XYZ file of N, CA and C in Angstrom:
369
model
N 0.795 -1.257 0.000
C -0.067 -0.026 -0.065
C 0.933 1.170 -0.077
N 0.740 2.046 -0.989
C 1.363 3.290 -1.070
C 0.511 4.482 -0.500
N 0.786 4.989 0.573
C -0.077 6.083 1.250
C 0.297 7.394 0.435
N -0.709 7.861 -0.319
C -0.277 9.026 -1.190
C -0.616 10.244 -0.389
N 0.489 11.052 -0.266
C 0.408 12.356 0.373
C 0.599 13.488 -0.752
N -0.439 14.329 -0.909
C -0.247 15.283 -2.044
C 0.895 16.162 -1.867
N 1.364 16.720 -3.085
C 2.485 17.535 -3.320
C 3.902 17.027 -2.597
N 3.985 15.666 -2.622
C 5.087 14.967 -2.080
C 5.778 14.133 -3.097
N 5.587 14.372 -4.296
C 6.198 13.650 -5.484
C 5.583 12.233 -5.624
N 4.371 12.086 -5.146
C 3.669 10.763 -5.180
C 3.191 10.606 -6.554
N 2.804 11.572 -7.450
C 2.458 11.285 -8.819
C 3.670 10.851 -9.501
N 4.825 11.416 -9.264
C 6.064 10.925 -9.934
C 6.357 9.490 -9.628
N 6.196 9.112 -8.399
C 6.472 7.728 -8.047
C 5.449 6.742 -8.694
N 4.118 7.265 -8.807
C 3.132 6.487 -9.390
C 3.713 6.154 -10.936
N 3.988 7.216 -11.490
C 4.484 7.117 -12.924
C 5.599 6.169 -13.049
N 6.641 6.234 -12.170
C 7.762 5.305 -12.212
C 7.368 3.793 -12.013
N 6.419 3.588 -11.031
C 5.969 2.242 -10.811
C 5.110 1.653 -12.034
N 4.352 2.585 -12.649
C 3.583 2.156 -13.750
C 4.285 1.935 -15.129
N 5.066 2.969 -15.472
C 5.766 2.869 -16.807
C 7.149 2.356 -16.765
N 7.890 2.594 -15.721
C 9.198 2.064 -15.661
C 9.378 0.596 -15.220
N 8.540 0.207 -13.974
C 8.667 -1.113 -13.563
C 7.418 -1.902 -13.927
N 6.540 -1.279 -14.759
C 5.395 -2.017 -15.308
C 4.572 -2.837 -14.151
N 4.325 -2.074 -13.081
C 3.549 -2.599 -12.009
C 2.093 -2.314 -12.241
N 1.173 -3.197 -11.779
C -0.269 -2.979 -11.880
C -0.643 -2.090 -10.585
N -1.203 -1.016 -10.810
C -1.683 -0.176 -9.621
C -3.212 -0.313 -9.452
N -3.540 -0.124 -8.188
C -4.970 0.078 -7.833
C -5.049 1.530 -7.460
N -5.516 2.362 -8.297
C -5.682 4.014 -7.792
C -6.857 4.371 -8.472
N -6.920 5.740 -8.828
C -8.070 6.174 -9.405
C -8.093 6.138 -10.993
N -6.978 5.726 -11.546
C -6.907 5.599 -12.970
C -7.646 4.353 -13.498
N -7.840 3.382 -12.693
C -8.485 2.195 -13.102
C -10.042 2.306 -13.418
N -10.612 3.436 -13.080
C -11.976 3.615 -13.454
C -12.230 4.516 -14.695
N -11.165 4.907 -15.375
C -11.409 5.739 -16.647
C -11.889 4.873 -17.695
N -12.474 5.443 -18.666
C -13.093 4.679 -19.880
C -14.200 3.787 -19.339
N -14.955 4.237 -18.365
C -16.170 3.564 -17.955
C -16.027 2.322 -17.191
N -14.810 2.029 -16.566
C -14.577 0.780 -15.910
C -14.942 0.900 -14.376
N -15.365 2.098 -14.054
C -15.816 2.295 -12.608
C -17.120 1.434 -12.353
N -17.767 1.005 -13.219
C -19.012 0.242 -12.942
C -18.948 -1.182 -13.207
N -17.704 -1.619 -13.556
C -17.559 -3.034 -13.903
C -17.998 -3.985 -12.645
N -18.524 -5.150 -12.835
C -19.033 -6.015 -11.750
C -18.032 -6.864 -11.284
N -16.880 -7.160 -11.940
C -15.803 -8.005 -11.481
C -14.533 -7.277 -11.566
N -13.549 -7.620 -10.840
C -12.166 -6.880 -10.846
C -11.506 -7.378 -12.130
N -10.810 -6.477 -12.669
C -9.990 -6.842 -13.878
C -8.902 -5.735 -14.023
N -7.886 -6.132 -14.790
C -6.804 -5.251 -15.023
C -6.976 -4.603 -16.397
N -7.065 -3.184 -16.490
C -7.239 -2.452 -17.660
C -6.139 -1.777 -18.028
N -5.841 -1.644 -19.288
C -4.597 -0.953 -19.858
C -5.048 0.475 -20.271
N -4.384 1.424 -19.949
C -4.662 2.884 -20.203
C -3.547 3.498 -20.809
N -3.797 4.304 -21.724
C -2.804 5.097 -22.265
C -1.773 4.405 -23.111
N -0.502 4.573 -22.799
C 0.633 3.887 -23.425
C 1.194 2.631 -22.818
N 0.234 1.953 -22.120
C 0.402 0.569 -21.558
C 0.420 0.550 -20.149
N 0.165 1.472 -19.434
C 0.060 1.441 -17.972
C -1.161 0.603 -17.602
N -1.032 -0.189 -16.573
C -2.049 -1.193 -16.224
C -2.542 -0.822 -14.760
N -3.975 -0.846 -14.645
C -4.541 -0.540 -13.381
C -5.669 -1.522 -13.109
N -5.876 -1.685 -11.859
C -7.132 -2.442 -11.503
C -8.382 -1.544 -11.575
N -9.418 -2.035 -12.011
C -10.646 -1.131 -12.264
C -11.351 -0.829 -10.925
N -10.684 -0.207 -10.056
C -11.335 0.352 -8.766
C -10.672 1.687 -8.541
N -11.392 2.517 -7.770
C -10.866 3.813 -7.418
C -10.640 3.872 -5.838
N -9.326 3.800 -5.657
C -8.838 3.899 -4.261
C -8.663 5.312 -3.755
N -9.083 6.377 -4.402
C -8.899 7.636 -3.987
C -10.092 8.126 -3.295
N -11.282 7.382 -3.176
C -12.400 7.903 -2.459
C -12.966 6.841 -1.549
N -13.495 7.351 -0.470
C -14.091 6.131 0.467
C -15.103 5.378 -0.260
N -16.037 5.822 -1.071
C -16.970 4.948 -1.872
C -16.158 4.009 -2.859
N -15.193 4.387 -3.471
C -14.381 3.556 -4.301
C -13.669 2.464 -3.397
N -13.192 2.785 -2.250
C -12.566 1.845 -1.405
C -13.572 0.792 -0.941
N -14.794 1.159 -0.649
C -15.855 0.374 -0.221
C -16.190 -0.647 -1.315
N -16.296 -0.203 -2.638
C -16.481 -0.916 -3.820
C -15.388 -2.022 -4.045
N -14.039 -1.514 -3.759
C -12.931 -2.505 -3.883
C -13.008 -3.523 -2.840
N -13.467 -3.266 -1.639
C -13.654 -4.207 -0.526
C -14.811 -5.155 -0.915
N -15.866 -4.685 -1.440
C -16.922 -5.650 -1.907
C -16.622 -6.610 -2.955
N -15.578 -6.082 -3.791
C -14.995 -7.015 -4.970
C -13.881 -7.814 -4.489
N -13.472 -7.754 -3.179
C -12.439 -8.584 -2.643
C -11.076 -8.205 -3.292
N -10.808 -6.976 -3.375
C -9.488 -6.556 -3.950
C -8.405 -7.044 -3.138
N -8.498 -7.126 -1.706
C -7.465 -7.442 -0.940
C -6.899 -8.953 -1.196
N -7.786 -9.815 -1.505
C -7.364 -11.221 -1.757
C -7.247 -11.548 -3.186
N -7.486 -10.576 -4.055
C -7.517 -10.968 -5.485
C -6.059 -11.218 -6.073
N -5.019 -10.493 -5.492
C -3.730 -10.655 -6.011
C -3.521 -9.924 -7.304
N -4.424 -9.113 -7.820
C -4.324 -8.298 -9.011
C -3.239 -7.247 -8.977
N -3.356 -6.271 -7.992
C -2.502 -5.121 -7.882
C -1.046 -5.512 -7.386
N -0.095 -4.867 -7.924
C 1.202 -4.882 -7.199
C 1.249 -3.818 -6.085
N 0.565 -2.715 -6.390
C 0.614 -1.663 -5.424
C -0.779 -1.035 -5.400
N -1.397 -0.797 -4.126
C -2.595 -0.089 -3.935
C -2.156 1.296 -3.479
N -2.781 2.241 -4.274
C -2.399 3.713 -3.923
C -3.585 4.435 -3.456
N -3.448 4.969 -2.472
C -4.533 5.756 -1.709
C -4.089 6.874 -0.736
N -5.043 7.907 -0.583
C -4.678 8.780 0.494
C -5.392 8.509 1.797
N -6.249 7.469 1.697
C -6.988 6.920 2.809
C -6.474 5.756 3.426
N -5.404 5.784 4.315
C -4.776 4.604 4.686
C -5.632 3.738 5.650
N -6.244 4.250 6.555
C -7.025 3.449 7.498
C -8.249 2.750 6.797
N -8.902 3.590 6.037
C -10.066 2.901 5.286
C -9.610 1.825 4.365
N -8.391 2.095 3.750
C -7.950 1.003 2.717
C -7.450 -0.228 3.558
N -7.113 -0.128 4.823
C -6.629 -1.307 5.658
C -7.834 -2.365 5.723
N -8.859 -1.884 5.738
C -10.100 -2.675 5.834
C -10.263 -3.742 4.660
N -9.687 -3.462 3.485
C -9.789 -4.426 2.438
C -8.903 -5.664 2.701
N -8.081 -5.634 3.545
C -7.192 -6.641 3.874
C -7.679 -7.539 5.106
N -8.747 -7.127 5.713
C -9.329 -7.908 6.898
C -9.441 -9.360 6.402
N -8.908 -10.261 7.336
C -9.054 -11.703 7.112
C -7.945 -12.251 6.143
N -7.043 -11.451 5.643
C -6.087 -11.931 4.741
C -4.770 -12.200 5.534
N -4.332 -13.360 5.440
C -3.225 -13.833 6.288
C -1.898 -13.484 5.777
N -1.854 -13.231 4.453
C -0.503 -12.706 3.809
C -0.049 -11.421 4.328
N 1.183 -11.092 4.442
C 1.611 -9.829 4.929
C 1.898 -8.997 3.729
N 1.850 -7.625 3.936
C 2.289 -6.695 2.881
C 2.993 -5.565 3.544
N 3.381 -4.711 2.742
C 4.124 -3.521 3.163
C 3.355 -2.108 2.852
N 3.464 -1.160 3.755
C 3.001 0.160 3.624
C 4.184 1.184 3.519
N 4.164 1.986 2.403
C 5.210 3.004 2.370
C 4.645 4.261 1.799
N 5.292 5.405 1.996
C 4.989 6.768 1.600
C 6.101 7.559 1.219
N 5.960 8.708 0.680
C 7.038 9.712 0.424
C 6.643 10.840 1.339
N 7.603 11.492 1.970
C 7.307 12.639 2.911
C 8.114 13.696 2.346
N 7.516 14.947 2.519
C 8.226 16.221 2.192
C 7.961 17.146 3.179
N 8.977 18.027 3.485
C 8.879 18.927 4.524
C 7.541 19.846 4.350
N 6.805 20.101 5.364
C 5.529 20.832 5.341
C 5.540 22.050 4.784
N 6.693 22.860 4.956
C 6.811 24.218 4.466
C 6.982 24.176 2.863
N 7.866 23.192 2.528
C 8.024 22.909 1.034
C 6.693 22.521 0.342
N 5.852 21.712 1.049
C 4.594 21.185 0.542
C 3.761 22.539 0.322
N 3.731 23.346 1.342
C 2.717 24.674 1.275
C 3.311 25.595 0.230
N 4.454 25.655 -0.028
C 5.106 26.591 -1.003
C 4.598 25.953 -2.426
N 4.811 24.577 -2.625
C 4.444 23.921 -3.715
C 2.949 24.134 -4.148
N 2.114 23.972 -2.989
C 0.779 24.097 -3.272
C 0.325 25.592 -3.674
N 1.037 26.573 -3.037
C 0.885 27.902 -3.357
C 1.128 28.157 -4.919
N 2.265 27.657 -5.279
C 2.636 27.936 -6.717
C 1.674 27.175 -7.735
N 1.162 25.977 -7.290
C 0.260 25.187 -8.088
C -0.993 25.980 -8.290
N -1.529 26.659 -7.128
C -2.726 27.343 -7.248
C -2.537 28.731 -8.091
N -1.357 29.168 -8.127
C -1.029 30.276 -8.922
C -1.176 30.074 -10.428
N -0.842 28.847 -10.750
C -0.883 28.430 -12.141
C -2.164 27.912 -12.536
N -2.823 27.064 -11.652
C -4.056 26.315 -11.926
C -4.991 26.559 -10.776
N -5.725 27.715 -10.846
C -6.660 27.917 -9.646
C -7.877 27.129 -9.545
């Protein structure tokens, strides 16, 4: 599980995992092209070959949907990407295999400055 913290180079790390290491991610990209309503879990290819599980782990309703589709025991994603760490932990209830949780941290002042500049460009 990759705990996504905004403005901490998390988007860059997701790109590296997708395009350089060819990992299958479970994040918000899996629901593009109408796959957010699929009734079974599947891996979808988006853009230039990045692969995602058809769930949205960036929202609590998406996490509930992933839980109801048994994402935790499916073995489909290499990495689950979410800003909701505690809610996401519930998808692994009853799973006996261990996993890892990781994140990228950035100094809070640097994050605030980055966010300020981001809003100056894209309000």
